[in-house]
mmCIF file of C-alpha atoms in Angstrom:
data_model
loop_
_atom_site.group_PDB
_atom_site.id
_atom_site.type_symbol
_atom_site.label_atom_id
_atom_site.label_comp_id
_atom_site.label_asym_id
_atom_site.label_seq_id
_atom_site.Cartn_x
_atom_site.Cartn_y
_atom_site.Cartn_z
ATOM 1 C CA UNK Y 21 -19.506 31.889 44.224
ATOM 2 C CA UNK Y 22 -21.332 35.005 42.173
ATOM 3 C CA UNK Y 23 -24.378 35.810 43.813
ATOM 4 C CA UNK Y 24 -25.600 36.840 40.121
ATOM 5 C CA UNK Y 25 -27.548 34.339 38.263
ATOM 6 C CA UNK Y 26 -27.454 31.895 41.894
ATOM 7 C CA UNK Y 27 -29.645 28.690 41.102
ATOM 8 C CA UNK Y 28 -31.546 27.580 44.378
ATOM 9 C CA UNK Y 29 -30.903 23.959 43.419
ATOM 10 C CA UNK Y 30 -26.851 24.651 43.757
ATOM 11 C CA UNK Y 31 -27.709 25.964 47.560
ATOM 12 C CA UNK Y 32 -27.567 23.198 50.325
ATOM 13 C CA UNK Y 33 -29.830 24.495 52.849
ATOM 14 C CA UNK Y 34 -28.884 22.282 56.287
ATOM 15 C CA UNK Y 35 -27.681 22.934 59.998
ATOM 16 C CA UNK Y 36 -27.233 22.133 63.386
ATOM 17 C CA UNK Y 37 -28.656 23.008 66.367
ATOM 18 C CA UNK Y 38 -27.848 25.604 69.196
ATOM 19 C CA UNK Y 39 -26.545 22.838 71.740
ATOM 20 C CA UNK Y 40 -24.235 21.030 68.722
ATOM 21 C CA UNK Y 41 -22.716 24.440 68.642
ATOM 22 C CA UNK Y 42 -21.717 24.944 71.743
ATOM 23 C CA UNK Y 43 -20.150 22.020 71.842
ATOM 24 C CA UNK Y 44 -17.912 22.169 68.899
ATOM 25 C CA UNK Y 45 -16.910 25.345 69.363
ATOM 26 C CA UNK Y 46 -16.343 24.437 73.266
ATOM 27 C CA UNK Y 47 -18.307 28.187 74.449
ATOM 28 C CA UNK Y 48 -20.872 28.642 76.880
ATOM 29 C CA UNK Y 49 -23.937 30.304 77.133
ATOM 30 C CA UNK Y 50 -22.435 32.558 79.647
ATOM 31 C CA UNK Y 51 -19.209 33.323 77.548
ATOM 32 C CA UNK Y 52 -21.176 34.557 74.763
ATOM 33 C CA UNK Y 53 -23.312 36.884 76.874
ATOM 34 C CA UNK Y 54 -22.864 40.670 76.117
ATOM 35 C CA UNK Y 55 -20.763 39.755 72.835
ATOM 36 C CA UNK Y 56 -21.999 40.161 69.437
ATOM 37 C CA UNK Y 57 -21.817 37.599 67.480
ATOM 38 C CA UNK Y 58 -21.679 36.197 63.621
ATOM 39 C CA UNK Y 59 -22.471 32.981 62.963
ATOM 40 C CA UNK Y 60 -20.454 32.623 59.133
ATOM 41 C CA UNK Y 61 -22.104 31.102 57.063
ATOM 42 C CA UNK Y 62 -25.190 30.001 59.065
ATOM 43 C CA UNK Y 63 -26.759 27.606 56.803
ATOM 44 C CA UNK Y 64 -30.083 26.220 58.409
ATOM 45 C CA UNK Y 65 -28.570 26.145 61.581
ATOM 46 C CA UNK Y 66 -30.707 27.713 64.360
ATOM 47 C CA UNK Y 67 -27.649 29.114 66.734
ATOM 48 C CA UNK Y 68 -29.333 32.655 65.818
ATOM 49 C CA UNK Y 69 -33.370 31.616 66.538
ATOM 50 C CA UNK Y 70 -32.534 29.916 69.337
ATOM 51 C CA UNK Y 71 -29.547 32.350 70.609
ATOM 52 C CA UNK Y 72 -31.614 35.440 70.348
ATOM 53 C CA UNK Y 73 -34.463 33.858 72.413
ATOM 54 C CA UNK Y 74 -31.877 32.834 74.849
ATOM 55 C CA UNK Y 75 -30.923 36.944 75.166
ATOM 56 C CA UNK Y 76 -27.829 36.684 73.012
ATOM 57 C CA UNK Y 77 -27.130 39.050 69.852
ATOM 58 C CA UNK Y 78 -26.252 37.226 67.207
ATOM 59 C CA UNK Y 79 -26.441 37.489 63.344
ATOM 60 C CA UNK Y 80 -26.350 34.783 61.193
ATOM 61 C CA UNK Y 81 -25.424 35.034 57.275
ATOM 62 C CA UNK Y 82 -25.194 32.626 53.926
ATOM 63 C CA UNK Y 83 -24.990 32.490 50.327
ATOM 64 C CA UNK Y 84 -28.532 31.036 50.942
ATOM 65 C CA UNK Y 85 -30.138 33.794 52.168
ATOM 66 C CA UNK Y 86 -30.296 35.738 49.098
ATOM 67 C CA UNK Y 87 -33.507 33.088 48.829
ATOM 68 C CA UNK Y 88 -35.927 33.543 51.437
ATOM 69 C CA UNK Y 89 -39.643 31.646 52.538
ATOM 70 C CA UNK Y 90 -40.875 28.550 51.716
ATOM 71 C CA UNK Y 91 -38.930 27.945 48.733
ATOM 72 C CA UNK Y 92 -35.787 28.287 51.060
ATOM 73 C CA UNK Y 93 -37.372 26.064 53.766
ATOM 74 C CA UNK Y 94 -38.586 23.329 51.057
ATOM 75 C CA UNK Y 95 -35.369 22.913 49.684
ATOM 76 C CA UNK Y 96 -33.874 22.456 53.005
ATOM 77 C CA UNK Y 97 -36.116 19.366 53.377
ATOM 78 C CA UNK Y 98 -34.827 17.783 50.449
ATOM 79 C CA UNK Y 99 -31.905 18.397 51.391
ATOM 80 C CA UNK Y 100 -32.341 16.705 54.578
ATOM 81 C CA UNK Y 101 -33.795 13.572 53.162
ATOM 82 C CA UNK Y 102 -31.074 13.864 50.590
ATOM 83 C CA UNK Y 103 -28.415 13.893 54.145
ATOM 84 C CA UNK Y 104 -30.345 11.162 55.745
ATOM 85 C CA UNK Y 105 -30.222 8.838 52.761
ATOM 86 C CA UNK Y 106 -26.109 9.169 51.980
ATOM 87 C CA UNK Y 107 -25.858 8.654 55.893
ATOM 88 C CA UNK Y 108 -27.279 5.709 55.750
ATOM 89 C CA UNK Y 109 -24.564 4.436 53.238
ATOM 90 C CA UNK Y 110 -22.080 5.937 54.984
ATOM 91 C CA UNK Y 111 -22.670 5.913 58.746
ATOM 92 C CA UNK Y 112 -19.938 3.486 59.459
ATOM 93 C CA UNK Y 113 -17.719 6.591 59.733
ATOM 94 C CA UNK Y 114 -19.427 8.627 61.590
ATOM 95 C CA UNK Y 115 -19.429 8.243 65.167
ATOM 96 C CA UNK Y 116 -22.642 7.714 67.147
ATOM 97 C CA UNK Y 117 -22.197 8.403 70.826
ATOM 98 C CA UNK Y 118 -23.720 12.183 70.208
ATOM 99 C CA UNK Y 119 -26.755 10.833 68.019
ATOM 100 C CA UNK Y 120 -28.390 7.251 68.997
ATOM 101 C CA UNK Y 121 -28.762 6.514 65.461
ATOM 102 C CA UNK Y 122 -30.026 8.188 61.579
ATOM 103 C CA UNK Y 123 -33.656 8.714 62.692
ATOM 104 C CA UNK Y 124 -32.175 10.505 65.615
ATOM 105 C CA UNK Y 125 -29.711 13.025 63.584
ATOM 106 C CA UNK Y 126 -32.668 13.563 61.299
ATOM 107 C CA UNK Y 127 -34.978 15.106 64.236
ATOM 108 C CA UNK Y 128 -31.939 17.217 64.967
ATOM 109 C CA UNK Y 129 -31.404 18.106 61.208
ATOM 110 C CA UNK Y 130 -35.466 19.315 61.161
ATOM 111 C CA UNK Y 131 -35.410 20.810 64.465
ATOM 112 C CA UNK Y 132 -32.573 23.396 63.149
ATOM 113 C CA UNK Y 133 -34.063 23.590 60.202
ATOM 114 C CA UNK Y 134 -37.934 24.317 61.177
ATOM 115 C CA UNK Y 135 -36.681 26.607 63.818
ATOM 116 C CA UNK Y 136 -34.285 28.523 61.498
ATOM 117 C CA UNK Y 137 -36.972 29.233 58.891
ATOM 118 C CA UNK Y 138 -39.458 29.923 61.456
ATOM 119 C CA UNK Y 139 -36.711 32.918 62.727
ATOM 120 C CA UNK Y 140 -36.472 33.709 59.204
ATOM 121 C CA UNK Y 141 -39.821 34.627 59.104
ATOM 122 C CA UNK Y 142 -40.525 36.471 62.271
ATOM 123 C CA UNK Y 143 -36.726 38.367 62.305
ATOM 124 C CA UNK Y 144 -35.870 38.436 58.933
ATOM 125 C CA UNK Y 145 -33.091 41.216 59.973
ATOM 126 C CA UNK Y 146 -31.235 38.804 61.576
ATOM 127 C CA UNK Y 147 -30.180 36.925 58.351
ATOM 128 C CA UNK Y 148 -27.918 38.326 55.976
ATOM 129 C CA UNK Y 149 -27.141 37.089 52.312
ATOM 130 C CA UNK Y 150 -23.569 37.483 51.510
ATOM 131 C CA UNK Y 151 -20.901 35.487 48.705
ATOM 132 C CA UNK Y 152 -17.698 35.006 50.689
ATOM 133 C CA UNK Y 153 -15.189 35.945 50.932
ATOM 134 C CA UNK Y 154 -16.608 38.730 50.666
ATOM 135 C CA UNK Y 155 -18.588 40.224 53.594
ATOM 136 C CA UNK Y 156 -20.792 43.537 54.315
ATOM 137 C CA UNK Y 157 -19.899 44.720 57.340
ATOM 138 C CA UNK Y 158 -17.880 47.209 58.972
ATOM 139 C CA UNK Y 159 -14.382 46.396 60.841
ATOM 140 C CA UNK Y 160 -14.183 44.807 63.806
ATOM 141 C CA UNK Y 161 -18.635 44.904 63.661
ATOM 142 C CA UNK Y 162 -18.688 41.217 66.116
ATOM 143 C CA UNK Y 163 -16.895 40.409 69.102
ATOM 144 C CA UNK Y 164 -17.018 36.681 68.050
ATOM 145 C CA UNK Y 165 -17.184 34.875 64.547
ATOM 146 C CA UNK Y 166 -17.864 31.189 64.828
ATOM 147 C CA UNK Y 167 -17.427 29.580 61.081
ATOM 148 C CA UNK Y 168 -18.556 25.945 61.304
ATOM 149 C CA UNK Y 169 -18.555 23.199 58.473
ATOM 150 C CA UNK Y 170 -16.829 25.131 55.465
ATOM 151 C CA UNK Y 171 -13.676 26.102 55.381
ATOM 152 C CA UNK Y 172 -10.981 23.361 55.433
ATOM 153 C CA UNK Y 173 -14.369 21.020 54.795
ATOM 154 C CA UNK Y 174 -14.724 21.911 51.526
ATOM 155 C CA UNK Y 175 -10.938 21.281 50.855
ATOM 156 C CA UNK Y 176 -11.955 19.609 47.329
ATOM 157 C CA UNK Y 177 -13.635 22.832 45.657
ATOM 158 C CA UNK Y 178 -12.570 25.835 47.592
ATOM 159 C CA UNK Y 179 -9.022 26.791 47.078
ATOM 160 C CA UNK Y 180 -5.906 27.842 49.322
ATOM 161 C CA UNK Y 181 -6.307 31.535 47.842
ATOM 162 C CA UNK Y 182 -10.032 31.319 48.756
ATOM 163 C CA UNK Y 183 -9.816 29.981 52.431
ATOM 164 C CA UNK Y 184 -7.097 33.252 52.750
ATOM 165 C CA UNK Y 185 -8.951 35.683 51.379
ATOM 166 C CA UNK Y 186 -11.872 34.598 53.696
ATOM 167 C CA UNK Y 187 -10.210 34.076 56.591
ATOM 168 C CA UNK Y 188 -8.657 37.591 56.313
ATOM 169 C CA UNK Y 189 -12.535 38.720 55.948
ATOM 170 C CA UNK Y 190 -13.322 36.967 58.958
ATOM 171 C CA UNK Y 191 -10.689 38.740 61.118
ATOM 172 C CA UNK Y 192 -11.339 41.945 59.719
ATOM 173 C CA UNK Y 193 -14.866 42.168 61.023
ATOM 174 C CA UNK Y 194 -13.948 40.315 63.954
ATOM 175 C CA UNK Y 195 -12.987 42.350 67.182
ATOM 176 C CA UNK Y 196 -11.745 39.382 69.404
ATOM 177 C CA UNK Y 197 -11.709 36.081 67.800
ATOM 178 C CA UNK Y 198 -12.500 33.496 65.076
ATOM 179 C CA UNK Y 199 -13.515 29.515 65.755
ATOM 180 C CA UNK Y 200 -13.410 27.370 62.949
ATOM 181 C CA UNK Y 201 -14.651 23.516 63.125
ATOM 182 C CA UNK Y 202 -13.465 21.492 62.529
ATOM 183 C CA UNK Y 203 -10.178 21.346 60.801
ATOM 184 C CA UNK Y 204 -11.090 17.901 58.741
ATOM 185 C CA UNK Y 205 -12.145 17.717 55.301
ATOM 186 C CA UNK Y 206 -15.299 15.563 54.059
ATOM 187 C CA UNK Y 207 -13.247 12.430 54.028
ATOM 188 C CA UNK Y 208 -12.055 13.444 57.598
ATOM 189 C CA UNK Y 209 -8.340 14.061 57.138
ATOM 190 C CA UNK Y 210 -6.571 17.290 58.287
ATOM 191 C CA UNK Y 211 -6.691 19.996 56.047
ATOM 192 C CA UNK Y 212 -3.375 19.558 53.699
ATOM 193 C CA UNK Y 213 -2.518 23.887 54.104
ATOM 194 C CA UNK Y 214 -3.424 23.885 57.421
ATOM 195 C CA UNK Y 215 -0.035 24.044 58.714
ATOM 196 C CA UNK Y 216 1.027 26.455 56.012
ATOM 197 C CA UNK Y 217 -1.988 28.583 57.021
ATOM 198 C CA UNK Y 218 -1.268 28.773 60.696
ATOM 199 C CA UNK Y 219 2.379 29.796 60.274
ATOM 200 C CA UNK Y 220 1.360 32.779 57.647
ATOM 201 C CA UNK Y 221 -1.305 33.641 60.495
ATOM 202 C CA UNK Y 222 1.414 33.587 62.868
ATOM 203 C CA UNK Y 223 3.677 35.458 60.966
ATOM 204 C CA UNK Y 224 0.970 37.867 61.022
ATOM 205 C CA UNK Y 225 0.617 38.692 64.543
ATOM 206 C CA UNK Y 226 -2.132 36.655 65.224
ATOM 207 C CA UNK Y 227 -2.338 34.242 68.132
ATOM 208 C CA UNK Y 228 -3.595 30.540 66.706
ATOM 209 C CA UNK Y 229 -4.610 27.702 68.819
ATOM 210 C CA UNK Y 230 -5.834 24.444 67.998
ATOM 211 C CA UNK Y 231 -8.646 23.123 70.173
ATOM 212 C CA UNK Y 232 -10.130 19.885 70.698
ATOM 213 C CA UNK Y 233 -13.863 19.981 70.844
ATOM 214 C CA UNK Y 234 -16.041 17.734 73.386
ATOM 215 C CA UNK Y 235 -18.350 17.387 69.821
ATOM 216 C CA UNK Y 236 -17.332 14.465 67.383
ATOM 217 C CA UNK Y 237 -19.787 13.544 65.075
ATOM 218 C CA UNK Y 238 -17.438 12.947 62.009
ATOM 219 C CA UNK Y 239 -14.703 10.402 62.331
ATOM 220 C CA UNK Y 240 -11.299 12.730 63.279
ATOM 221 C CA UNK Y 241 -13.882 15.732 63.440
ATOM 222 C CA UNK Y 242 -13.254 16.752 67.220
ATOM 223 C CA UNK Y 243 -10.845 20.046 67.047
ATOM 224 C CA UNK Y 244 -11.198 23.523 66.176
ATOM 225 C CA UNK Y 245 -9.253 26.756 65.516
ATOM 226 C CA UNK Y 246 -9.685 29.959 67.653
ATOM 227 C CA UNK Y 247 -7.994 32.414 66.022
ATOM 228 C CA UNK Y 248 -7.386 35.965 68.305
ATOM 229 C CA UNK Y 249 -7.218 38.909 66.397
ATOM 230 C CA UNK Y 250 -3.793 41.293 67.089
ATOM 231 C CA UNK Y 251 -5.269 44.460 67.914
#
């Protein structure tokens, strides 16, 4: 993931919206209040537009930010009617309680999308580029780090050295705590290190819980990880 020579075309540019976050990583508007908070990586989700409007401080960042404007946005519309058309193929295993149907997830999909590039636009600051797992902040620089729809999901092309080295970047510019969801890969089984993963973060000092979320979009995608940091 080397930022240098980064194609726009190898970018997926997609996201969900401020209310699907909430409920997968089971917080409240209230509980985030007064925190600051890093949405990692953001994607096109709008959990930053619409969290700062709510009064919340929150910073989003991505791999896809090092692309900004209408080229960004653009490409998150194809990538959305890319989405729409797999779905389509494969909504049998998907679960459709949350969503009444495809045309239905798509209005979400452009929703987060329109008002994350809208944001983009008007508080630019807010969105940082960065190539995990590498990050550019300072220890300890967010209360709470919510991580949604990348590590463990990408269990096919990121390795178990990779989701360590990130996850030890996560909790090092984390003050209180991490939430990953969900703990499913793309074919929705449990992550195959998971285990080994939460007894090396145990042996580490840090307290490791595994959540289920009210949010299940995914077949087996309902749970989460809130990892709280030692100090």
């Amino acid at each position: 993931m080397d930022k240098i020579g980064l194609e726009l075309d190898r970018v997926v540019f997609i996201g969900r919206t401020f209310e699907e976050y909430l409920d997968m990583f089971s917080i409240t508007l209230d509980e985030l209040k007064d925190k600051k908070v890093l949405d990692c990586p953001a994607g096109a989700c709008s959990f930053t537009a619409i969290g700062n409007k709510k009064g919340l401080d929150v910073t989003a960042c991505d791999i896809a930010y090092y692309h900004q404007g209408e080229a960004l946005k653009n490409k998150g519309l194809q990538d959305v009617e890319h989405a729409m058309e797999k779905m389509e193929k494969a909504k049998n295993h998907f679960k459709w309680d949350y969503f009444k149907d495809v045309d239905d997830l798509k209005k979400h999909r452009l929703n987060a999308l329109y008002d994350c590039a809208n944001d983009m636009k008007e508080n630019n600051e807010h969105y940082i580029p960065v190539t995990l797992p590498e990050l550019p902040f300072e220890d300890k620089a967010f209360d709470i780090i919510l991580s949604a729809h990348f590590l463990f999901t990408y269990a096919d092309r990121l390795s178990y050295e990779f989701h360590l080295k990130t996850l030890h970047e996560l909790l090092r510019v984390a003050k209180e705590e991490v939430r990953i969801f969900p703990v499913v890969d793309l074919e929705g089984k449990r992550y195959e290190h998971l285990d080994k993963i939460l007894g090396y973060l145990g042996e580490k000092g840090f307290d490791v819980e595994e959540v289920k979320a009210s949010y299940e979009f995914q077949a087996h995608a309902n749970s989460m990880l809130i990892i709280k940091n030692k100090d």
